[in-house]
Short mmCIF file of C-alpha atoms and ligand atoms in Angstrom, two decimals:
data_model
loop_
_atom_site.label_atom_id
_atom_site.label_comp_id
_atom_site.label_asym_id
_atom_site.label_seq_id
_atom_site.Cartn_x
_atom_site.Cartn_y
_atom_site.Cartn_z
CA MET A 18 97.04 -87.16 -126.68
CA THR A 19 95.49 -88.91 -123.34
CA ALA A 20 97.94 -91.00 -121.65
CA PRO A 21 96.92 -94.95 -121.60
CA PRO A 22 95.59 -96.03 -118.21
CA ALA A 23 98.28 -97.10 -116.15
CA ALA A 24 96.61 -100.42 -115.23
CA LEU A 25 97.75 -101.42 -118.75
CA ASN A 26 101.48 -101.17 -117.93
CA LEU A 27 102.58 -99.89 -121.21
CA THR A 28 106.35 -99.22 -121.39
CA GLY A 29 109.18 -98.06 -123.55
CA HIS A 30 108.63 -98.63 -126.99
CA ALA A 31 105.05 -99.38 -126.68
CA LEU A 32 104.31 -95.42 -125.59
CA THR A 33 105.90 -94.68 -129.09
CA PRO A 34 104.51 -96.26 -131.90
CA GLY A 35 105.30 -95.70 -135.41
CA ALA A 36 108.83 -94.32 -133.99
CA GLN A 37 110.67 -97.39 -134.47
CA ARG A 38 110.26 -100.37 -136.83
CA SER A 39 108.29 -103.24 -135.33
CA TRP A 40 110.16 -105.39 -132.78
CA TRP A 41 110.39 -108.34 -135.39
CA LEU A 42 112.41 -106.02 -137.94
CA ARG A 43 114.63 -104.63 -135.27
CA GLU A 44 115.38 -108.40 -134.36
CA ALA A 45 115.79 -109.22 -138.13
CA LEU A 46 117.84 -106.35 -139.18
CA ALA A 47 119.96 -107.17 -135.81
CA HIS A 48 120.68 -110.91 -136.85
CA GLU A 49 121.24 -110.40 -140.55
CA PRO A 50 122.20 -106.63 -140.97
CA ALA A 51 122.06 -105.88 -144.89
CA PRO A 52 122.59 -102.42 -146.41
CA ASP A 53 119.81 -100.68 -148.01
CA ARG A 54 119.63 -101.33 -151.76
CA PRO A 55 120.01 -97.61 -153.53
CA PRO A 56 116.90 -95.80 -154.81
CA LEU A 57 116.49 -95.69 -158.38
CA ALA A 58 118.68 -93.13 -160.39
CA GLY A 59 117.85 -92.93 -164.39
CA ASP A 60 115.90 -94.84 -166.25
CA VAL A 61 116.04 -98.50 -166.64
CA THR A 62 114.50 -101.45 -168.59
CA ALA A 63 113.60 -104.83 -167.43
CA ASP A 64 111.62 -108.05 -168.46
CA VAL A 65 109.47 -107.52 -165.03
CA VAL A 66 108.80 -104.53 -162.78
CA ILE A 67 107.17 -104.90 -159.40
CA VAL A 68 105.94 -102.47 -157.27
CA GLY A 69 106.25 -103.30 -153.62
CA GLY A 70 109.04 -105.23 -151.55
CA GLY A 71 106.65 -107.29 -149.23
CA PHE A 72 105.99 -110.80 -149.60
CA THR A 73 103.80 -110.54 -152.38
CA GLY A 74 106.40 -108.55 -154.67
CA LEU A 75 109.12 -110.99 -153.23
CA TRP A 76 107.54 -114.17 -153.53
CA THR A 77 106.82 -113.03 -157.31
CA ALA A 78 110.41 -112.20 -157.90
CA TYR A 79 111.32 -115.91 -156.36
CA PHE A 80 109.02 -118.02 -158.41
CA LEU A 81 110.24 -115.96 -161.55
CA THR A 82 113.53 -116.59 -161.11
CA GLU A 83 112.97 -120.41 -160.16
CA ALA A 84 111.05 -120.40 -163.27
CA GLN A 85 113.47 -118.13 -165.64
CA PRO A 86 116.46 -117.28 -164.09
CA ASP A 87 117.84 -115.27 -166.73
CA LEU A 88 114.79 -113.02 -166.63
CA GLY A 89 115.34 -109.05 -165.68
CA ILE A 90 113.27 -108.29 -162.71
CA VAL A 91 113.20 -105.02 -160.74
CA VAL A 92 111.51 -104.40 -157.68
CA LEU A 93 110.73 -100.71 -156.58
CA GLU A 94 109.89 -100.29 -152.68
CA GLN A 95 109.49 -97.03 -151.02
CA ASP A 96 110.60 -98.13 -147.60
CA ILE A 97 113.12 -101.25 -147.16
CA CYS A 98 111.73 -104.74 -148.13
CA GLY A 99 109.64 -105.99 -145.38
CA GLY A 100 108.75 -102.41 -143.88
CA GLY A 101 105.22 -102.68 -144.53
CA PRO A 102 103.08 -105.59 -143.29
CA SER A 103 105.01 -107.98 -144.33
CA GLY A 104 107.78 -107.35 -141.72
CA ARG A 105 105.11 -106.25 -138.92
CA ASN A 106 102.30 -108.80 -138.85
CA GLY A 107 101.56 -111.55 -136.45
CA GLY A 108 103.45 -114.01 -138.20
CA PHE A 109 100.44 -116.66 -138.38
CA ALA A 110 100.78 -118.74 -141.16
CA SER A 111 97.68 -120.09 -141.38
CA GLY A 112 95.35 -122.54 -142.84
CA TRP A 113 92.28 -121.38 -145.31
CA TRP A 114 90.12 -124.45 -143.37
CA ASP A 115 88.43 -121.21 -141.30
CA GLU A 116 87.45 -119.43 -144.46
CA LEU A 117 85.93 -122.30 -146.25
CA ASP A 118 82.37 -120.39 -145.64
CA GLY A 119 83.70 -117.55 -148.12
CA LEU A 120 85.49 -119.79 -150.19
CA VAL A 121 82.45 -122.53 -150.78
CA THR A 122 79.55 -119.45 -151.57
CA LEU A 123 82.22 -118.09 -153.72
CA TYR A 124 83.37 -121.01 -155.69
CA GLY A 125 81.94 -124.00 -154.76
CA ALA A 126 83.15 -127.05 -152.21
CA GLU A 127 85.22 -128.63 -154.78
CA ALA A 128 87.68 -125.36 -155.53
CA ALA A 129 87.18 -124.39 -152.10
CA VAL A 130 88.84 -127.53 -150.97
CA LYS A 131 91.20 -127.12 -153.70
CA ALA A 132 92.02 -123.52 -152.34
CA CYS A 133 92.45 -124.73 -148.93
CA ARG A 134 94.93 -127.44 -150.16
CA ALA A 135 97.01 -125.06 -151.78
CA ILE A 136 97.39 -122.79 -148.79
CA SER A 137 98.41 -125.79 -146.89
CA GLU A 138 101.48 -126.60 -149.38
CA SER A 139 102.36 -122.81 -149.16
CA ILE A 140 102.75 -123.22 -145.03
CA SER A 141 104.75 -126.20 -145.69
CA ALA A 142 106.78 -125.05 -148.76
CA ILE A 143 107.45 -121.29 -146.52
CA GLY A 144 108.82 -123.92 -143.74
CA GLN A 145 111.07 -125.38 -146.17
CA PHE A 146 112.11 -122.56 -148.28
CA SER A 147 113.47 -120.79 -144.71
CA TRP A 148 115.40 -124.38 -143.80
CA THR A 149 116.63 -125.11 -147.33
CA ASN A 150 118.29 -120.90 -147.34
CA GLY A 151 119.27 -120.63 -143.57
CA ILE A 152 116.95 -117.76 -142.70
CA GLY A 153 115.79 -119.76 -139.11
CA ALA A 154 112.42 -117.62 -139.60
CA TRP A 155 111.44 -119.45 -136.49
CA PHE A 156 109.04 -121.78 -138.34
CA LYS A 157 107.04 -124.04 -135.77
CA LYS A 158 103.99 -125.78 -137.29
CA SER A 159 101.70 -126.16 -133.77
CA GLY A 160 98.50 -125.26 -135.43
CA TYR A 161 95.68 -122.64 -134.50
CA MET A 162 93.26 -122.68 -131.76
CA TYR A 163 89.95 -120.89 -131.82
CA ALA A 164 88.75 -119.73 -128.23
CA ILE A 165 85.20 -118.83 -127.81
CA THR A 166 85.06 -115.50 -125.68
CA ALA A 167 81.23 -114.79 -125.93
CA ASP A 168 77.86 -116.79 -126.36
CA ALA A 169 77.37 -115.26 -129.90
CA HIS A 170 80.25 -117.05 -131.30
CA GLU A 171 79.53 -120.68 -129.97
CA LYS A 172 77.21 -121.12 -133.32
CA LEU A 173 79.98 -119.55 -135.52
CA CYS A 174 82.48 -122.39 -133.94
CA GLU A 175 80.20 -124.98 -134.52
CA GLU A 176 79.52 -124.00 -138.06
CA MET A 177 82.91 -123.65 -139.14
CA VAL A 178 83.44 -127.13 -137.65
CA ALA A 179 80.59 -128.63 -139.71
CA LEU A 180 81.19 -127.12 -142.53
CA ALA A 181 85.02 -128.52 -142.47
CA ARG A 182 83.13 -131.80 -142.22
CA GLU A 183 80.67 -131.27 -145.18
CA VAL A 184 83.55 -130.51 -147.52
CA GLY A 185 84.96 -133.75 -146.68
CA ALA A 186 87.93 -132.37 -144.75
CA PRO A 187 87.10 -133.27 -141.04
CA GLU A 188 90.72 -133.90 -139.78
CA GLU A 189 91.29 -130.06 -140.64
CA LEU A 190 89.07 -128.52 -137.54
CA ARG A 191 88.11 -129.92 -134.98
CA GLU A 192 86.00 -128.98 -131.77
CA LEU A 193 87.20 -128.30 -128.44
CA THR A 194 85.69 -128.43 -125.10
CA ALA A 195 86.26 -125.42 -122.86
CA ALA A 196 88.65 -127.32 -120.83
CA GLU A 197 90.62 -128.73 -124.04
CA VAL A 198 91.09 -124.94 -124.86
CA ARG A 199 92.41 -124.27 -121.23
CA ALA A 200 94.62 -126.99 -121.17
CA ARG A 201 96.66 -125.66 -124.11
CA CYS A 202 96.07 -122.19 -123.09
CA ASP A 203 94.48 -121.15 -119.65
CA SER A 204 93.05 -118.13 -120.01
CA PRO A 205 89.57 -116.82 -117.86
CA ALA A 206 88.38 -115.45 -121.11
CA PHE A 207 88.10 -118.72 -123.12
CA ARG A 208 84.88 -120.72 -123.03
CA GLY A 209 85.45 -123.37 -125.69
CA GLY A 210 86.61 -123.19 -129.36
CA ALA A 211 88.25 -125.29 -132.34
CA PHE A 212 91.79 -126.53 -133.51
CA MET A 213 92.59 -125.91 -137.02
CA ARG A 214 95.83 -128.17 -137.77
CA ASP A 215 96.87 -126.25 -140.62
CA GLY A 216 98.86 -122.92 -138.45
CA ALA A 217 102.44 -122.23 -138.22
CA SER A 218 104.00 -119.75 -136.69
CA VAL A 219 107.09 -117.09 -138.30
CA GLN A 220 109.11 -114.55 -137.29
CA PRO A 221 107.81 -112.48 -140.22
CA GLY A 222 110.85 -109.84 -140.01
CA LEU A 223 113.48 -112.87 -140.49
CA LEU A 224 111.35 -114.26 -143.14
CA VAL A 225 110.61 -111.07 -145.53
CA ARG A 226 114.65 -109.83 -144.89
CA GLY A 227 115.72 -113.41 -145.67
CA LEU A 228 113.62 -113.96 -148.91
CA ARG A 229 114.92 -110.66 -149.93
CA ARG A 230 118.61 -111.92 -149.26
CA VAL A 231 117.95 -115.17 -151.76
CA VAL A 232 116.18 -112.93 -154.18
CA LEU A 233 119.29 -110.49 -154.17
CA GLU A 234 121.46 -113.49 -154.79
CA ARG A 235 119.74 -114.69 -157.85
CA GLY A 236 120.11 -111.31 -159.51
CA VAL A 237 116.88 -109.17 -158.89
CA LYS A 238 117.80 -105.80 -158.89
CA ILE A 239 116.02 -104.05 -155.84
CA PHE A 240 115.73 -100.09 -155.44
CA GLU A 241 114.60 -99.48 -151.80
CA GLY A 242 113.41 -95.87 -151.34
CA THR A 243 111.63 -95.54 -154.01
CA THR A 244 108.09 -94.67 -154.45
CA ALA A 245 106.56 -95.35 -157.86
CA THR A 246 104.43 -92.42 -158.69
CA GLY A 247 102.80 -93.56 -162.15
CA LEU A 248 102.42 -96.38 -164.24
CA GLU A 249 101.71 -96.55 -167.98
CA ALA A 250 100.15 -100.13 -169.04
CA GLY A 251 101.74 -99.70 -172.53
CA PRO A 252 102.98 -102.53 -173.24
CA PRO A 253 105.90 -101.86 -172.49
CA ALA A 254 104.55 -100.41 -168.79
CA LEU A 255 106.49 -97.84 -167.90
CA VAL A 256 106.39 -96.94 -164.00
CA THR A 257 107.54 -93.69 -162.82
CA THR A 258 109.49 -92.37 -159.79
CA ALA A 259 110.95 -89.17 -158.96
CA ARG A 260 114.13 -89.77 -160.06
CA GLY A 261 114.13 -92.57 -162.97
CA ALA A 262 111.77 -94.63 -164.83
CA VAL A 263 111.16 -98.37 -165.41
CA ARG A 264 110.21 -99.96 -168.59
CA ALA A 265 109.40 -103.36 -168.81
CA LYS A 266 107.08 -105.90 -170.54
CA HIS A 267 105.36 -106.77 -167.30
CA ALA A 268 104.29 -105.12 -164.40
CA VAL A 269 103.18 -106.65 -161.02
CA LEU A 270 101.23 -104.12 -158.84
CA ALA A 271 102.72 -105.92 -154.82
CA LEU A 272 100.67 -102.83 -153.16
CA ASN A 273 98.68 -104.74 -150.49
CA ALA A 274 96.65 -101.67 -148.97
CA TRP A 275 98.68 -98.80 -150.84
CA ALA A 276 96.49 -100.18 -153.54
CA THR A 277 94.07 -97.61 -152.38
CA GLY A 278 95.63 -94.88 -153.78
CA TRP A 279 95.56 -96.58 -157.31
CA PRO A 280 92.78 -96.41 -160.04
CA GLN A 281 93.07 -99.57 -161.25
CA LEU A 282 92.57 -101.24 -158.19
CA GLU A 283 91.26 -98.79 -155.32
CA ARG A 284 87.69 -100.20 -155.57
CA ARG A 285 88.81 -103.44 -154.48
CA LEU A 286 89.75 -103.24 -150.86
CA VAL A 287 89.34 -100.79 -147.91
CA ALA A 288 92.40 -100.23 -145.39
CA TRP A 289 91.86 -101.10 -141.72
CA SER A 290 94.35 -100.70 -139.27
CA SER A 291 95.87 -103.23 -137.07
CA TYR A 292 98.01 -103.11 -133.96
CA ILE A 293 100.09 -105.56 -131.96
CA VAL A 294 101.19 -105.28 -128.19
CA LEU A 295 104.48 -106.98 -126.98
CA THR A 296 105.19 -108.08 -123.55
CA ALA A 297 108.06 -108.28 -122.06
CA ARG A 298 109.61 -111.94 -121.52
CA ALA A 299 107.53 -113.60 -119.27
CA PRO A 300 108.20 -117.55 -119.91
CA GLU A 301 107.38 -118.58 -116.38
CA LYS A 302 103.96 -117.02 -116.75
CA LEU A 303 103.41 -118.68 -120.07
CA ALA A 304 104.15 -122.24 -118.34
CA ALA A 305 102.00 -121.32 -115.51
CA ILE A 306 98.75 -120.68 -118.15
CA GLY A 307 100.07 -123.73 -119.92
CA TRP A 308 100.89 -122.40 -123.17
CA THR A 309 104.14 -124.02 -123.93
CA GLY A 310 102.62 -125.56 -127.34
CA GLY A 311 103.26 -122.76 -129.68
CA GLU A 312 99.90 -122.81 -130.75
CA LEU A 313 98.48 -119.52 -132.54
CA ILE A 314 95.55 -118.50 -131.10
CA SER A 315 92.38 -115.81 -131.90
CA ASP A 316 89.06 -115.17 -130.85
CA PHE A 317 85.83 -115.12 -133.22
CA ARG A 318 85.63 -111.37 -133.61
CA THR A 319 85.78 -109.34 -136.72
CA SER A 320 87.85 -107.04 -135.00
CA LEU A 321 89.68 -110.18 -134.47
CA ARG A 322 92.10 -110.50 -131.43
CA TYR A 323 95.21 -112.65 -132.30
CA PHE A 324 97.91 -113.90 -130.45
CA ARG A 325 100.90 -115.67 -130.08
CA THR A 326 104.30 -116.60 -127.93
CA THR A 327 107.80 -115.42 -128.97
CA ARG A 328 110.63 -117.94 -129.03
CA ASP A 329 111.98 -115.86 -125.65
CA GLY A 330 108.73 -116.02 -123.50
CA ARG A 331 106.72 -113.25 -125.16
CA ILE A 332 103.03 -112.87 -126.10
CA ALA A 333 102.39 -110.65 -129.33
CA PHE A 334 98.89 -109.73 -128.72
CA GLY A 335 97.41 -108.38 -132.09
CA GLY A 336 93.88 -106.53 -133.14
CA GLY A 337 90.81 -105.58 -131.33
CA GLY A 338 90.47 -101.92 -132.42
CA GLY A 339 91.91 -100.30 -135.63
CA ARG A 340 90.40 -97.81 -137.94
CA ALA A 341 89.42 -97.51 -141.23
CA ARG A 342 90.85 -94.88 -143.37
CA PRO A 343 90.82 -93.84 -147.18
CA THR A 344 94.82 -93.42 -147.41
CA ILE A 345 97.51 -94.64 -145.78
CA ASP A 346 99.02 -92.26 -143.40
CA ASN A 347 100.21 -91.98 -139.89
CA ALA A 348 96.91 -93.45 -138.45
CA PHE A 349 97.97 -96.81 -139.33
CA THR A 350 101.34 -96.66 -137.62
CA HIS A 351 101.17 -93.89 -134.85
CA ASP A 352 97.74 -94.57 -133.46
CA ALA A 353 98.36 -94.63 -129.21
CA ARG A 354 94.57 -95.57 -128.93
CA ALA A 355 94.55 -98.25 -131.26
CA VAL A 356 97.49 -99.46 -128.91
CA THR A 357 95.48 -98.90 -126.22
CA GLU A 358 92.56 -101.08 -127.10
CA ALA A 359 95.08 -103.98 -128.24
CA ALA A 360 96.44 -103.81 -124.66
CA GLN A 361 92.94 -103.64 -123.50
CA GLY A 362 92.37 -107.03 -125.10
CA PHE A 363 95.47 -108.43 -123.74
CA ARG A 364 94.71 -107.42 -120.03
CA LEU A 365 91.12 -108.68 -120.46
CA MET A 366 92.52 -112.23 -121.58
CA PHE A 367 95.61 -112.78 -119.59
CA PRO A 368 94.97 -111.15 -115.88
CA SER A 369 97.86 -113.55 -115.10
CA PHE A 370 100.00 -111.12 -116.76
CA ALA A 371 98.94 -107.84 -114.71
CA GLU A 372 102.51 -107.35 -113.82
CA VAL A 373 104.39 -108.56 -116.70
CA PRO A 374 104.59 -105.01 -118.89
CA LEU A 375 104.03 -104.42 -122.67
CA GLU A 376 106.94 -103.17 -123.91
CA ASP A 377 106.22 -102.67 -127.75
CA ALA A 378 103.78 -101.82 -130.06
CA TRP A 379 103.39 -101.33 -134.20
CA GLY A 380 100.71 -101.30 -136.36
CA GLY A 381 100.23 -101.44 -140.19
CA PRO A 382 97.36 -101.63 -142.55
CA ILE A 383 95.21 -104.36 -144.01
CA ASP A 384 93.77 -104.31 -147.19
CA VAL A 385 90.13 -105.56 -146.33
CA SER A 386 88.18 -107.08 -149.49
CA PRO A 387 84.74 -107.65 -150.19
CA THR A 388 85.19 -111.05 -149.96
CA HIS A 389 87.30 -111.39 -146.78
CA LEU A 390 89.19 -113.35 -149.33
CA PRO A 391 92.91 -111.97 -151.47
CA VAL A 392 92.11 -112.05 -155.71
CA PHE A 393 95.24 -112.57 -158.27
CA GLY A 394 94.97 -111.49 -161.44
CA THR A 395 95.46 -109.78 -164.41
CA LEU A 396 94.65 -106.35 -165.40
CA GLU A 397 94.16 -104.25 -168.99
CA PRO A 398 95.58 -104.57 -171.38
CA GLY A 399 97.20 -107.91 -169.80
CA ASN A 400 100.78 -106.85 -169.29
CA LEU A 401 99.52 -106.19 -165.74
CA PHE A 402 99.03 -107.79 -162.51
CA TYR A 403 98.06 -107.76 -159.42
CA ALA A 404 97.53 -109.61 -155.93
CA LEU A 405 95.76 -107.94 -153.16
CA GLY A 406 92.67 -108.31 -150.63
CA TYR A 407 94.45 -110.40 -147.86
CA THR A 408 92.43 -108.90 -145.48
CA GLY A 409 94.77 -109.57 -142.24
CA ASN A 410 95.63 -112.81 -143.51
CA GLY A 411 98.59 -112.84 -145.84
CA VAL A 412 101.64 -114.62 -144.51
CA ALA A 413 101.07 -118.01 -146.21
CA PRO A 414 98.88 -116.43 -148.95
CA THR A 415 101.39 -114.48 -150.35
CA HIS A 416 103.46 -117.73 -151.34
CA LEU A 417 100.61 -118.70 -153.41
CA ALA A 418 99.98 -115.37 -154.83
CA GLY A 419 103.82 -115.23 -155.89
CA GLN A 420 103.41 -118.30 -157.98
CA VAL A 421 100.16 -117.41 -159.47
CA LEU A 422 101.73 -113.93 -160.64
CA ALA A 423 105.01 -115.74 -161.87
CA ASP A 424 102.46 -118.13 -163.80
CA LEU A 425 100.39 -115.15 -165.21
CA VAL A 426 103.27 -113.32 -166.23
CA LEU A 427 105.32 -116.19 -167.89
CA GLY A 428 101.64 -117.19 -169.19
CA ARG A 429 102.09 -120.62 -168.03
CA ASP A 430 98.70 -122.81 -167.78
CA THR A 431 99.04 -124.72 -164.50
CA ASP A 432 97.19 -125.67 -161.65
CA THR A 433 97.69 -122.85 -159.36
CA ALA A 434 96.73 -120.51 -162.29
CA ARG A 435 93.61 -121.81 -162.89
CA LEU A 436 93.03 -121.75 -159.18
CA PRO A 437 89.01 -120.13 -158.06
CA MET A 438 90.39 -116.67 -157.14
CA VAL A 439 92.80 -116.12 -160.27
CA ASN A 440 90.88 -113.31 -162.17
CA PRO A 441 87.20 -114.12 -160.75
CA VAL A 442 84.23 -111.53 -161.56
CA PRO A 443 85.71 -108.49 -159.57
CA HIS A 444 83.51 -107.11 -156.39
CA LEU A 445 83.45 -103.79 -155.61
CA PHE A 446 83.43 -101.72 -152.84
CA PRO A 447 81.07 -98.37 -153.63
CA PRO A 448 83.33 -95.42 -155.08
CA GLN A 449 84.31 -92.45 -152.74
CA PRO A 450 83.72 -90.81 -150.49
CA PHE A 451 80.96 -93.46 -149.94
CA ARG A 452 83.81 -96.18 -149.10
CA SER A 453 85.72 -94.45 -146.65
CA TRP A 454 82.25 -93.57 -144.74
CA GLY A 455 80.80 -96.45 -144.97
CA ALA A 456 84.20 -98.43 -143.55
CA ALA A 457 84.85 -96.56 -141.03
CA VAL A 458 81.61 -96.27 -139.21
CA VAL A 459 80.85 -100.01 -140.14
CA ARG A 460 84.34 -100.63 -138.52
CA ARG A 461 83.54 -98.98 -135.09
CA ALA A 462 79.78 -100.55 -134.90
CA MET A 463 81.36 -103.87 -135.42
CA ILE A 464 83.72 -103.24 -132.60
CA SER A 465 81.40 -101.79 -130.55
CA LYS A 466 78.81 -104.72 -130.88
CA GLU A 467 81.47 -107.58 -130.58
CA THR A 468 82.75 -105.77 -127.18
CA ALA A 469 79.51 -105.73 -126.14
CA GLU A 470 78.80 -108.77 -126.81
CA GLU A 471 81.91 -110.16 -124.86
CA GLN A 472 80.85 -108.38 -121.72
CA GLY A 473 77.21 -110.19 -121.79
CA ARG A 474 75.35 -106.65 -122.85
CA ARG A 475 72.84 -106.72 -125.53
CA PRO A 476 74.38 -104.28 -128.19
CA ASN A 477 72.48 -101.27 -129.01
CA LEU A 478 70.34 -102.02 -131.87
CA LEU A 479 71.43 -99.50 -134.12
CA ILE A 480 74.72 -100.46 -133.67
CA ASP A 481 74.01 -104.25 -134.17
CA GLN A 482 72.09 -102.97 -137.59
CA ILE A 483 75.18 -100.78 -138.65
CA ALA A 484 77.58 -103.80 -138.04
CA ARG A 485 75.60 -106.16 -139.93
CA MET A 486 75.33 -104.00 -142.85
CA PRO A 487 78.02 -105.35 -145.40
CA ARG A 488 76.38 -108.63 -145.27
CA ARG A 489 73.06 -107.37 -146.28
CA MET A 490 75.07 -105.79 -149.03
CA GLY A 491 76.48 -108.84 -150.45
CA TYR A 492 79.50 -108.25 -149.21
CA LEU A 493 81.55 -111.59 -146.87
CA LEU A 494 82.64 -109.29 -143.98
CA GLY A 495 81.19 -109.58 -140.28
CA HIS A 496 78.76 -111.78 -138.58
C1 FAD B 19 99.45 -105.23 -137.25
C2 FAD B 19 99.47 -106.62 -138.53
C3 FAD B 19 99.28 -107.71 -138.28
C4 FAD B 19 99.25 -108.85 -139.38
N1 FAD B 19 99.13 -110.30 -138.73
C5 FAD B 19 99.10 -110.99 -140.00
C6 FAD B 19 99.12 -112.66 -139.55
O1 FAD B 19 99.61 -112.91 -138.51
N2 FAD B 19 99.16 -113.43 -140.68
C7 FAD B 19 98.66 -113.24 -141.46
O2 FAD B 19 98.63 -114.18 -142.38
N3 FAD B 19 98.26 -111.91 -142.03
C8 FAD B 19 98.93 -110.80 -141.19
N4 FAD B 19 98.76 -109.35 -141.74
C9 FAD B 19 98.78 -109.15 -143.01
C10 FAD B 19 100.29 -109.58 -143.60
O3 FAD B 19 100.84 -108.72 -143.02
C11 FAD B 19 99.95 -109.37 -145.09
O4 FAD B 19 98.62 -109.56 -145.68
C12 FAD B 19 100.94 -109.40 -146.16
O5 FAD B 19 102.35 -108.92 -145.29
C13 FAD B 19 101.00 -108.60 -147.33
O6 FAD B 19 101.91 -108.66 -147.78
P1 FAD B 19 102.18 -108.06 -149.37
O7 FAD B 19 103.81 -108.06 -149.82
O8 FAD B 19 101.13 -108.21 -150.19
O9 FAD B 19 102.16 -106.60 -148.51
P2 FAD B 19 103.32 -105.37 -147.66
O10 FAD B 19 103.84 -106.11 -146.64
O11 FAD B 19 102.51 -104.22 -147.44
O12 FAD B 19 103.85 -105.09 -149.29
C14 FAD B 19 103.63 -104.01 -149.71
C15 FAD B 19 104.69 -102.74 -149.84
O13 FAD B 19 104.52 -101.88 -151.31
C16 FAD B 19 105.63 -100.64 -150.85
N5 FAD B 19 104.70 -99.80 -151.41
C17 FAD B 19 103.00 -99.26 -151.33
N6 FAD B 19 103.09 -98.28 -152.52
C18 FAD B 19 104.73 -98.20 -153.07
C19 FAD B 19 104.49 -97.40 -154.17
N7 FAD B 19 103.91 -96.18 -154.46
N8 FAD B 19 106.07 -97.39 -154.67
C20 FAD B 19 106.81 -98.45 -153.88
N9 FAD B 19 106.61 -99.27 -153.13
C21 FAD B 19 105.30 -99.14 -152.60
C22 FAD B 19 105.08 -100.74 -149.36
O14 FAD B 19 105.62 -99.78 -148.68
C23 FAD B 19 105.10 -102.26 -148.84
O15 FAD B 19 106.41 -102.37 -148.17
C24 FAD B 19 99.08 -108.53 -140.71
C25 FAD B 19 99.44 -106.96 -140.70
C26 FAD B 19 99.20 -106.12 -139.68
C27 FAD B 19 99.18 -104.77 -140.46
#
């Protein structure tokens, strides 16, 4: 393995991605230590078995207990709850007004606005939940700023803002001049942009571990260190593990990118990696660039770069690289090259932080759907439920998914269960091996094209054509 360039100033845990849990989760486990729940040993029965102890699984358990406190609920988690992306993400709980293009294309304007409003409610509800349950997940609603970093993004920005106006929600997204962008965060890379008021930052590790505590207090049985190895739908459903099985009337698959290994769901997603680097504390540098408002920020790339501040004056900076892979392996957590790519993006955007070391880094898988949007639904024979396809934007949508899945399990006909992304016509990726090859090639082409555009170069013609392929094939991915 080649050492990262010295100019990137990577130190400490940033040099050993994957060897330790994310900085968020380490903070959360130190703040609220809780013993791991023992693995399943033997056979149990339940009303509902949930596979996956991230936000989707735990919110589903939470909303089930809200509706029916005496329901027998079992959660199986192969790691510890929050050990996956729910405890490793950027902590952007962001609205869907920037997803209007896809939502309107798929479902029409009225349904798209309804979906956006539902996500907005989820963002507020996450804040309320944290407050009510004493979780202290650093919830702060300061909005989301998009920053233009290449000419190619100017049109995207205009179209995004225009669409919010067209659907009657002009207050949700507004254009910003270069001066307005740089007044919020003065990076020489930023040329202009847009502001979405619907965006809150959270400390995701604290949130997911707090949610775990709440559902445990409500009597949900969690088995950690327990990998589900098989599923028979039944009914009743039977979920098998190495040392026992759970028989339940209903099963919920809350698997995120691991769904690539499950035949019921595998063609609905491809798994891409995303990595985050974290600076040392540097509150004085943040003050110097005027980034003291806590805004979430990203650029417009498909290989999105996203960044935010922490309460103690650091920048967490994600994305810009990563890989597509057929199975979830170490490449999603231990990839030093992806860390280097994230660090390069950071150094490009924040030259005034050159002396500030990047002292932590971690990564995880993202479940990219063909539409860039998640779907929630029911599988045959009617007692299996799933939510997936968050495409790197799941912090707020998993809260909505939890409500939908609880409604579907309980057979409740609610406004939430009637949202357009519930049981839509399935969009599928091609079968293997084409899916993996295609995803890997297109992902690298997109990164290469976007890097060229950012550097003011014309992308290589072939690369450009490959990067545009998903759109040509009817997927709502890439530009
Ligand atoms: C680096 C990174 C940054 C991100 N940043 C953001 C962001 O800023 N904002 C945002 O909205 N989204 C972000 N995301 C995406 C977000 O984290 C996810 O969409 C969200 O956490 C999905 O929650 P989940 O519960 O569905 O999945 P997960 O948190 O992945 O939970 C699924 C769980 O299932 C478990 N599991 C898998 N297979 C099995 C099995 N066979 N048996 C038992 N357990 C199993 C896994 O261990 C995992 O814990 C980011 C993701 C990554 C990787």
